[in-house]
Coordinates of C-alpha atoms and ligand atoms in Angstrom, one line a residue:
M432 CA -0.2 0.3 0.2
I433 CA 1.7 3.2 -1.0
D434 CA -0.1 6.4 1.2
F435 CA 1.3 10.0 0.8
E436 CA -1.4 11.6 3.3
L437 CA 0.8 13.0 5.8
T438 CA -1.3 11.6 10.0
E439 CA -3.1 14.6 11.7
E440 CA -0.5 15.0 14.2
Q441 CA 2.5 15.6 11.0
R442 CA 0.0 18.5 9.9
A443 CA 0.1 19.8 13.6
L444 CA 3.9 19.6 13.6
I445 CA 3.7 21.4 10.3
D446 CA 2.1 24.1 11.7
V447 CA 3.6 24.4 15.0
A448 CA 7.5 24.4 13.2
R449 CA 5.9 26.6 10.5
R450 CA 4.6 30.1 13.1
F451 CA 8.0 29.2 15.3
A452 CA 9.8 29.8 11.2
R453 CA 7.8 32.8 10.4
E454 CA 7.3 34.8 14.2
R455 CA 10.1 33.7 15.6
I456 CA 12.8 33.6 12.6
I457 CA 12.2 35.2 10.1
P458 CA 12.3 38.3 11.5
T459 CA 16.5 37.7 12.8
V460 CA 17.2 36.3 9.9
A461 CA 18.8 39.7 7.9
E462 CA 20.9 41.1 11.2
C463 CA 22.2 36.9 11.8
D464 CA 23.4 36.6 8.4
R465 CA 24.9 40.1 8.6
E466 CA 27.0 39.5 11.9
S467 CA 27.0 35.8 11.4
R468 CA 26.0 35.1 14.6
F469 CA 22.8 32.6 16.2
P470 CA 20.5 33.5 18.2
R471 CA 21.0 31.0 21.1
D472 CA 17.3 32.8 22.8
V473 CA 15.9 31.1 19.0
F474 CA 17.0 27.9 19.9
E475 CA 15.8 27.9 23.4
E476 CA 12.4 28.1 22.0
A477 CA 12.8 26.1 19.6
W478 CA 13.5 23.6 22.1
D479 CA 10.6 24.5 24.5
I480 CA 8.7 24.2 21.9
G481 CA 10.1 20.3 20.3
L482 CA 11.6 21.4 17.6
V483 CA 15.2 20.8 18.5
N484 CA 16.7 17.1 18.5
P485 CA 13.0 15.1 17.8
T486 CA 14.5 12.3 17.0
L487 CA 15.9 11.6 20.6
P488 CA 14.0 8.6 21.5
S489 CA 12.0 8.1 24.1
E490 CA 13.4 5.3 26.2
Y491 CA 16.6 8.8 26.8
G492 CA 14.4 11.4 27.3
G493 CA 13.3 12.2 23.8
Q494 CA 10.1 12.9 21.8
G495 CA 10.8 9.9 20.0
L496 CA 9.6 11.2 16.3
S497 CA 10.1 9.4 13.7
D498 CA 12.3 10.7 10.4
V499 CA 9.1 11.6 8.6
D500 CA 8.1 14.0 11.5
S501 CA 12.1 15.4 11.7
S502 CA 12.5 16.5 7.5
L503 CA 8.8 18.3 8.0
I504 CA 10.6 20.7 11.1
T505 CA 13.6 20.7 8.7
E506 CA 11.5 21.9 5.8
E507 CA 10.0 24.5 7.5
L508 CA 12.7 25.8 9.7
A509 CA 14.5 25.7 6.7
Y510 CA 12.5 27.9 4.8
A511 CA 12.9 30.9 7.1
C512 CA 16.7 30.4 7.4
T513 CA 19.0 27.3 5.9
G514 CA 21.3 28.8 8.3
I515 CA 19.2 28.9 11.6
Q516 CA 18.0 25.5 10.9
T517 CA 21.6 24.0 10.2
S518 CA 22.5 25.2 14.2
L519 CA 19.3 24.2 15.6
T520 CA 18.9 20.2 13.7
A521 CA 22.8 19.5 14.4
N522 CA 22.7 18.2 17.2
T523 CA 21.2 14.8 15.6
L524 CA 24.1 14.4 13.4
A525 CA 26.1 14.2 17.1
L526 CA 23.5 11.9 18.9
T527 CA 23.4 9.6 15.7
P528 CA 26.5 7.9 16.7
I529 CA 25.3 7.5 19.8
K530 CA 22.4 5.7 19.0
L531 CA 23.7 3.8 16.2
G532 CA 27.2 2.4 18.2
G533 CA 26.6 3.3 22.0
T534 CA 26.4 1.4 25.5
E535 CA 23.1 1.7 27.5
E536 CA 25.4 4.0 29.7
Q537 CA 26.5 6.0 26.7
K538 CA 23.0 6.4 25.7
K539 CA 21.5 7.5 29.3
K540 CA 24.3 9.8 29.8
Y541 CA 24.6 11.8 26.3
L542 CA 21.1 11.0 25.1
G543 CA 19.5 12.3 28.5
W544 CA 21.5 15.2 27.9
L545 CA 20.1 16.0 25.0
A546 CA 16.7 15.5 26.2
S547 CA 16.4 16.9 29.4
E548 CA 18.8 21.1 29.0
K549 CA 19.3 23.2 26.2
I550 CA 23.0 22.2 25.2
F551 CA 24.2 21.4 22.0
A552 CA 26.4 18.5 20.2
S553 CA 28.5 18.3 17.3
Y554 CA 30.0 15.8 15.1
A555 CA 33.5 15.3 13.8
T556 CA 34.9 13.9 11.0
T557 CA 36.5 16.7 8.6
E558 CA 39.8 17.9 8.9
P559 CA 41.8 20.8 7.0
A560 CA 43.4 17.6 5.5
A561 CA 40.6 15.2 5.1
G562 CA 37.1 15.8 4.2
S563 CA 36.0 14.2 1.2
D564 CA 38.4 10.6 1.7
V565 CA 37.7 10.7 5.2
A566 CA 39.8 7.4 6.0
G567 CA 42.3 9.6 5.5
L568 CA 41.8 11.6 8.4
Q569 CA 45.0 12.4 10.2
T570 CA 44.1 12.8 13.9
R571 CA 45.4 10.4 16.3
A572 CA 44.2 7.9 18.7
V573 CA 46.6 6.7 21.0
K574 CA 46.0 3.8 23.8
D575 CA 46.4 5.1 26.7
G576 CA 44.8 2.0 29.8
D577 CA 41.5 1.8 29.0
G578 CA 41.4 4.7 27.2
Y579 CA 42.3 6.9 24.6
V580 CA 44.0 10.2 24.1
L581 CA 43.6 12.7 21.1
N582 CA 45.8 14.2 19.0
G583 CA 44.7 16.4 15.6
T584 CA 42.7 19.7 14.7
K585 CA 38.7 19.0 13.3
C586 CA 37.6 21.6 10.8
W587 CA 34.2 22.9 9.7
I588 CA 32.7 22.0 12.3
T589 CA 28.7 23.0 13.0
N590 CA 28.0 24.4 16.8
A591 CA 31.9 23.5 17.4
S592 CA 31.6 27.3 20.0
M593 CA 28.1 26.3 21.7
A594 CA 29.1 22.4 21.7
S595 CA 28.9 20.7 25.3
F596 CA 30.5 17.9 23.9
Y597 CA 31.3 16.2 20.9
T598 CA 31.6 12.4 18.4
I599 CA 35.3 12.7 17.3
F600 CA 36.8 10.3 14.5
A601 CA 40.1 10.2 15.3
T602 CA 42.8 7.0 14.1
E603 CA 45.2 4.6 15.9
N604 CA 47.7 4.8 12.2
P605 CA 46.4 6.9 9.9
D606 CA 48.4 4.2 7.1
L607 CA 44.8 1.6 8.1
R608 CA 43.1 4.1 6.6
H609 CA 38.9 3.1 7.1
K610 CA 40.2 -0.1 9.6
G611 CA 41.8 1.9 12.1
I612 CA 39.1 4.7 12.7
G613 CA 37.5 4.8 16.1
A614 CA 35.0 7.0 17.5
F615 CA 35.1 9.3 20.9
I616 CA 32.7 11.6 23.2
V617 CA 35.2 14.6 24.2
H618 CA 33.4 17.0 26.2
R619 CA 33.6 20.8 26.2
D620 CA 35.5 21.1 29.3
A621 CA 38.1 18.6 28.5
P622 CA 41.5 20.3 29.0
G623 CA 43.3 20.0 25.7
L624 CA 40.4 21.1 23.7
K625 CA 40.0 24.8 21.8
I626 CA 38.1 25.6 20.3
G627 CA 39.3 27.5 17.2
K628 CA 38.4 30.2 14.7
H629 CA 34.2 31.8 13.2
E630 CA 34.5 30.8 10.2
D631 CA 33.1 33.9 8.0
K632 CA 31.4 32.0 5.7
M633 CA 29.8 32.8 2.4
G634 CA 26.3 31.7 3.3
Q635 CA 24.3 30.0 6.4
R636 CA 26.4 33.1 7.7
A637 CA 24.4 32.5 11.2
S638 CA 25.6 28.9 11.7
D639 CA 28.3 28.6 14.0
T640 CA 31.0 26.6 12.7
C641 CA 34.7 26.4 13.6
Q642 CA 37.6 24.6 14.6
V643 CA 38.1 22.2 16.9
M644 CA 42.1 21.7 18.4
L645 CA 42.8 18.2 20.3
E646 CA 46.2 18.5 22.6
E647 CA 46.4 15.0 24.7
V648 CA 43.4 15.1 25.1
R649 CA 42.0 12.1 27.3
V650 CA 39.2 10.1 26.5
P651 CA 38.2 8.1 29.3
P652 CA 36.8 4.1 28.7
A653 CA 33.5 5.3 29.4
Q654 CA 33.8 7.6 26.7
V655 CA 34.8 5.3 23.7
L656 CA 32.2 5.0 21.1
A657 CA 33.7 2.9 18.9
T658 CA 37.4 1.3 19.2
P659 CA 40.0 1.6 16.2
G660 CA 38.7 -0.1 13.4
H661 CA 35.0 0.3 14.6
G662 CA 34.7 3.9 14.1
F663 CA 34.5 4.0 9.5
K664 CA 31.7 2.4 9.4
L665 CA 29.4 3.9 12.3
A666 CA 31.2 7.2 10.2
M667 CA 29.2 6.4 7.3
E668 CA 26.1 4.5 8.9
T669 CA 25.4 7.6 10.4
F670 CA 25.9 10.0 7.1
N671 CA 23.2 7.4 5.8
Q672 CA 20.5 8.4 8.3
T673 CA 21.5 11.7 8.1
R674 CA 21.3 12.5 4.3
P675 CA 17.4 12.8 4.1
D676 CA 18.0 16.2 6.3
I677 CA 20.0 18.2 3.5
G678 CA 17.1 17.1 1.2
A679 CA 14.4 18.7 3.6
I680 CA 16.7 21.8 3.5
A681 CA 17.0 21.6 -0.2
V682 CA 13.0 21.4 -0.2
G683 CA 12.4 24.0 2.3
L684 CA 14.9 26.6 0.6
M685 CA 13.2 25.8 -2.6
R686 CA 9.6 26.5 -1.8
R687 CA 11.0 30.1 -0.2
C688 CA 12.6 30.4 -3.6
L689 CA 9.4 29.3 -5.6
D690 CA 7.4 32.0 -3.2
E691 CA 9.8 34.8 -3.0
S692 CA 10.2 34.6 -6.9
V693 CA 6.5 34.4 -8.0
A694 CA 5.0 36.8 -5.5
Y695 CA 7.7 39.7 -7.1
A696 CA 7.0 38.1 -10.5
K697 CA 3.4 39.0 -10.2
E698 CA 4.4 42.2 -9.5
R699 CA 7.7 43.8 -11.6
K700 CA 6.5 45.2 -15.1
T701 CA 8.9 44.7 -17.8
F702 CA 7.6 45.6 -21.5
G703 CA 3.8 47.0 -20.2
V704 CA 2.8 43.4 -18.3
P705 CA 3.9 42.3 -14.5
I706 CA 7.3 39.4 -16.0
A707 CA 4.8 36.2 -14.8
Q708 CA 3.5 36.6 -18.0
H709 CA 7.1 36.3 -19.7
Q710 CA 6.9 32.0 -20.7
M711 CA 11.2 32.5 -19.9
V712 CA 10.2 33.5 -16.0
Q713 CA 6.9 30.8 -16.6
A714 CA 9.4 28.0 -16.9
M715 CA 12.0 28.5 -14.3
I716 CA 8.9 29.0 -12.5
A717 CA 7.5 26.2 -13.0
E718 CA 10.7 23.9 -12.6
M719 CA 11.6 25.1 -8.8
A720 CA 7.8 24.0 -8.5
I721 CA 9.3 20.4 -10.1
C722 CA 11.7 20.3 -8.2
I723 CA 10.5 21.1 -4.9
E724 CA 8.2 17.8 -5.7
A725 CA 10.6 15.6 -6.8
T726 CA 13.0 16.2 -4.0
S727 CA 10.1 16.0 -1.3
L728 CA 9.3 12.3 -2.7
L729 CA 12.8 11.4 -2.8
V730 CA 12.8 12.5 1.0
R731 CA 9.8 11.2 2.1
K732 CA 11.1 7.5 0.9
A733 CA 14.7 8.3 2.2
A734 CA 12.8 9.4 5.8
W735 CA 10.0 6.4 5.8
N736 CA 12.7 3.6 4.5
L737 CA 14.1 4.4 8.0
D738 CA 10.9 4.8 9.7
K739 CA 10.9 1.3 8.2
G740 CA 14.2 0.2 9.6
I741 CA 15.0 -0.6 5.1
R742 CA 18.7 0.4 5.1
N743 CA 18.6 2.0 1.9
P744 CA 22.5 4.0 1.5
I745 CA 20.9 4.4 -2.6
V746 CA 18.2 6.9 -2.0
S747 CA 19.7 8.9 1.0
S748 CA 22.4 10.1 -1.4
Y749 CA 19.5 10.5 -4.7
A750 CA 17.6 12.8 -1.7
K751 CA 20.2 15.1 -0.9
A752 CA 21.8 15.0 -4.4
F753 CA 19.1 15.6 -6.2
G754 CA 17.7 18.7 -3.2
A755 CA 20.6 20.1 -3.4
D756 CA 21.7 20.5 -6.8
S757 CA 17.8 21.7 -6.9
A758 CA 18.0 23.7 -4.6
M759 CA 21.4 25.2 -6.3
Q760 CA 19.6 26.0 -9.7
S761 CA 16.1 27.3 -7.9
A762 CA 18.1 30.1 -5.7
L763 CA 20.3 31.4 -9.1
D764 CA 16.7 31.2 -11.0
A765 CA 15.5 33.1 -8.5
V766 CA 18.1 35.8 -8.2
Q767 CA 17.3 36.0 -12.4
I768 CA 13.6 36.7 -11.9
F769 CA 15.1 39.4 -9.7
G770 CA 16.7 40.8 -12.1
G771 CA 18.7 43.4 -10.7
N772 CA 17.3 43.2 -8.1
G773 CA 18.2 39.4 -7.0
Y774 CA 21.8 40.7 -6.8
V775 CA 21.3 43.6 -3.5
K776 CA 20.3 42.7 0.1
D777 CA 17.4 44.5 0.2
Y778 CA 15.8 41.6 -1.3
P779 CA 15.8 38.0 0.0
V780 CA 16.9 36.3 -2.8
E781 CA 20.4 37.0 -3.4
K782 CA 21.1 35.0 -0.1
L783 CA 19.1 32.0 -0.6
M784 CA 21.9 31.0 -3.9
R785 CA 24.4 32.1 -1.0
D786 CA 22.9 29.9 2.3
A787 CA 22.2 26.8 -1.3
K788 CA 25.8 26.0 -2.4
V789 CA 26.7 24.8 0.9
L790 CA 24.1 22.1 0.1
Q791 CA 26.3 20.5 -2.4
I792 CA 29.3 20.8 -0.3
Y793 CA 28.6 19.3 3.6
E794 CA 27.5 15.6 4.7
G795 CA 29.2 14.3 1.2
T796 CA 30.2 16.8 -1.5
N797 CA 28.0 15.9 -4.5
Q798 CA 31.1 14.5 -6.1
I799 CA 31.2 12.1 -3.5
Q800 CA 27.6 11.0 -3.6
R801 CA 27.6 10.1 -6.9
L802 CA 30.4 8.2 -6.0
I803 CA 28.8 6.5 -3.6
L804 CA 26.1 6.0 -5.8
S805 CA 28.0 4.8 -9.0
R806 CA 30.0 1.9 -6.7
L807 CA 26.4 1.1 -4.7
L808 CA 24.8 0.6 -8.5
A809 CA 27.7 -1.4 -8.8
A810 CA 27.8 -3.7 -6.3
K811 CA 24.3 -4.0 -6.6
L812 CA 23.6 -4.6 -10.3
Q813 CA 26.0 -6.6 -9.7
S814 CA 24.7 -9.2 -7.2
G815 CA 20.9 -9.3 -7.6
G816 CA 20.5 -8.9 -11.3
R817 CA 18.7 -5.2 -12.8
K818 CA 15.5 -5.6 -10.6
G819 CA 14.9 -2.4 -9.0
A820 CA 18.7 -2.0 -8.7
T821 CA 17.8 1.5 -8.8
R822 CA 15.7 1.4 -5.7
Ligands
LIG311 C1 29.2 25.2 6.6 C2 30.1 23.8 6.7 C3 29.7 23.3 7.5 C4 30.3 21.5 8.1 N1 29.9 21.1 9.6 C5 30.2 19.8 9.1 C6 30.5 19.2 10.4 O1 29.5 19.6 11.5 N2 31.2 18.5 11.3 C7 32.0 17.6 9.6 O2 33.3 16.5 10.2 N3 32.0 18.4 8.8 C8 31.3 19.6 8.4 N4 31.9 20.2 7.4 C9 33.3 19.6 6.4 C10 32.4 18.6 4.8 O3 31.6 18.0 6.0 C11 33.6 19.3 3.8 O4 33.6 19.9 3.9 C12 32.8 18.2 2.9 O5 32.8 17.0 3.0 C13 33.9 18.8 1.6 O6 35.6 18.0 2.4 P1 36.9 19.4 1.9 O7 35.9 20.7 2.1 O8 37.8 18.6 3.0 O9 36.8 19.3 0.3 P2 37.0 18.0 -0.2 O10 37.5 16.7 -0.1 O11 38.6 18.9 -0.2 O12 36.7 18.1 -1.7 C14 36.6 19.9 -3.1 C15 36.6 19.6 -4.3 O13 37.0 18.5 -4.5 C16 36.3 16.7 -5.2 N5 36.4 15.5 -4.8 C17 37.3 15.3 -3.8 N6 37.5 13.8 -3.7 C18 36.7 13.6 -5.4 C19 36.7 12.8 -5.5 N7 36.6 10.7 -5.6 N8 36.1 12.1 -6.8 C20 35.4 13.2 -7.0 N9 35.7 14.7 -7.0 C21 36.2 14.5 -5.6 C22 35.2 17.7 -4.3 O14 33.5 17.1 -4.0 C23 35.4 19.3 -3.6 O15 34.6 19.6 -4.9 C24 31.1 21.7 7.2 C25 31.6 22.1 5.9 C26 31.2 23.1 5.9 C27 31.1 24.1 4.9

C-alpha cells in the first residue's frame, strides 16, 4: 500500500514549526546573516516547543518522533533560514552515532543530557587535509590504559563553539585508513580541547562553524564510542541516516525561492506586462515547482526507509544530491527572476543563493554522492540482477 497522506499529528507539527519559522526566525534573519551570529534565544524557544532533537528516543527522555516527522520540521525551519535551521538541527548529526553505536550507559548519559538540557553537541570527522576522504583523517587516538589520548585538528564543525560535547573520529594509525578509525565522545571542558576560529562564511552565516583543536585530550574508557577499526562504518551509517535531512533543507529553501519568485513576478512589469506573463520566467518558476515535488518525494521515501528500518543508502544519497543540486539551481533562477534586485541584499533571494551552495558541499559533496551511488549501484547490479536495482 502506498500512502502519501500526512497524519493529523504531522499536520499539527508542521503548523507549530511553520508558525515558529515565520514569527521567530524570519524577523532575526537579516541581522544574524549580517553579523554572522547564531541567535541562542531562538534555539532555547525552539527547544521548549519540541523542535530540537525530534528523533531522540523516548526511552532516553526524547520525543521519539519519526524521521519523516523530523524532515517535516527541518523543511519548515529551512524555509525561514537554512543557517539558523542547520544549527537548530545539527544535534541530530552528533547524537546519531551514539544512538547507533553507543553502550546503554552512553545512551543514558548523552542522549539523556540532550533531552534534559538546552545544549548543543557537534559531530567531527572533517580535518584540514581530510574532508571527502574520511578514511584519510589524521587525528591520532593513542591507547592510554583503558582509554585514549587524542591529538589533531577538526575543521568546519557546526556549532563547535556552543557544543557541550563532541563525537570525534580519530585514527590509531593513518596508514590503516578506514581500518584504523575509532569514535570518541569528548566534553567541551576536557583539558587540551580548544575552539579555533569562527569561519566567516559565504552563506548560512547564522550557523556557527569553527575549528576544534585537540592537544593531548584524554578520553576515559566510558567515552569510547567505537574502538579503532569500528569508527568508519559508524560514520558512514550516520551519514546514511542524516543525508535525507539535507534533501528536506533543500525543499524548504526551494519553497522560499518559489514563493518569493512568484510574488515578485506578479508585481514587476516589463514591456507593459508583469514578468510572470513571459514564458521564460514561467519556465523557471515551473522548474522550481517540479524540483520541490521531486525532492519532497525522495526525502519522504528516504525518511520512510529509516523509519521502517530499511537500509537504503542509495535513496538517502539521491535525496541529498538531487535536493542540493535542485536547490542551487532554484536559487540561481530566483536571483535571475529578480534581475538587478536579485543581486542586492534589500531582497531575500541573494541570501538564498549564498545559502544553497553549501548543500552541495556538506555531508559529502555531490561529487562524493555520485561516487557512492556508482559503487552501490554497480555492486547491486552485479549481485542482484536488474529488478529494482536503482531503488
Ligand atoms: C558550513 C559547513 C558546515 C560543516 N559542518 C561539518 C560538521 O559539523 N562536521 C564535520 O565533520 N564536517 C563538516 N563540514 C565539512 C564538510 O563535510 C566538508 O567540507 C566536505 O565533506 C568536503 O570536504 P572538503 O571541504 O575537505 O573538500 P575536499 O574533500 O577537499 O574536496 C574538494 C573538491 O574535490 C572534489 N572531490 C574530492 N574527492 C573527489 C573524488 N574522489 N571524486 C570526485 N571529486 C572529488 C569534491 O567534491 C570537491 O568539489 C562542514 C562544511 C561546511 C562548509
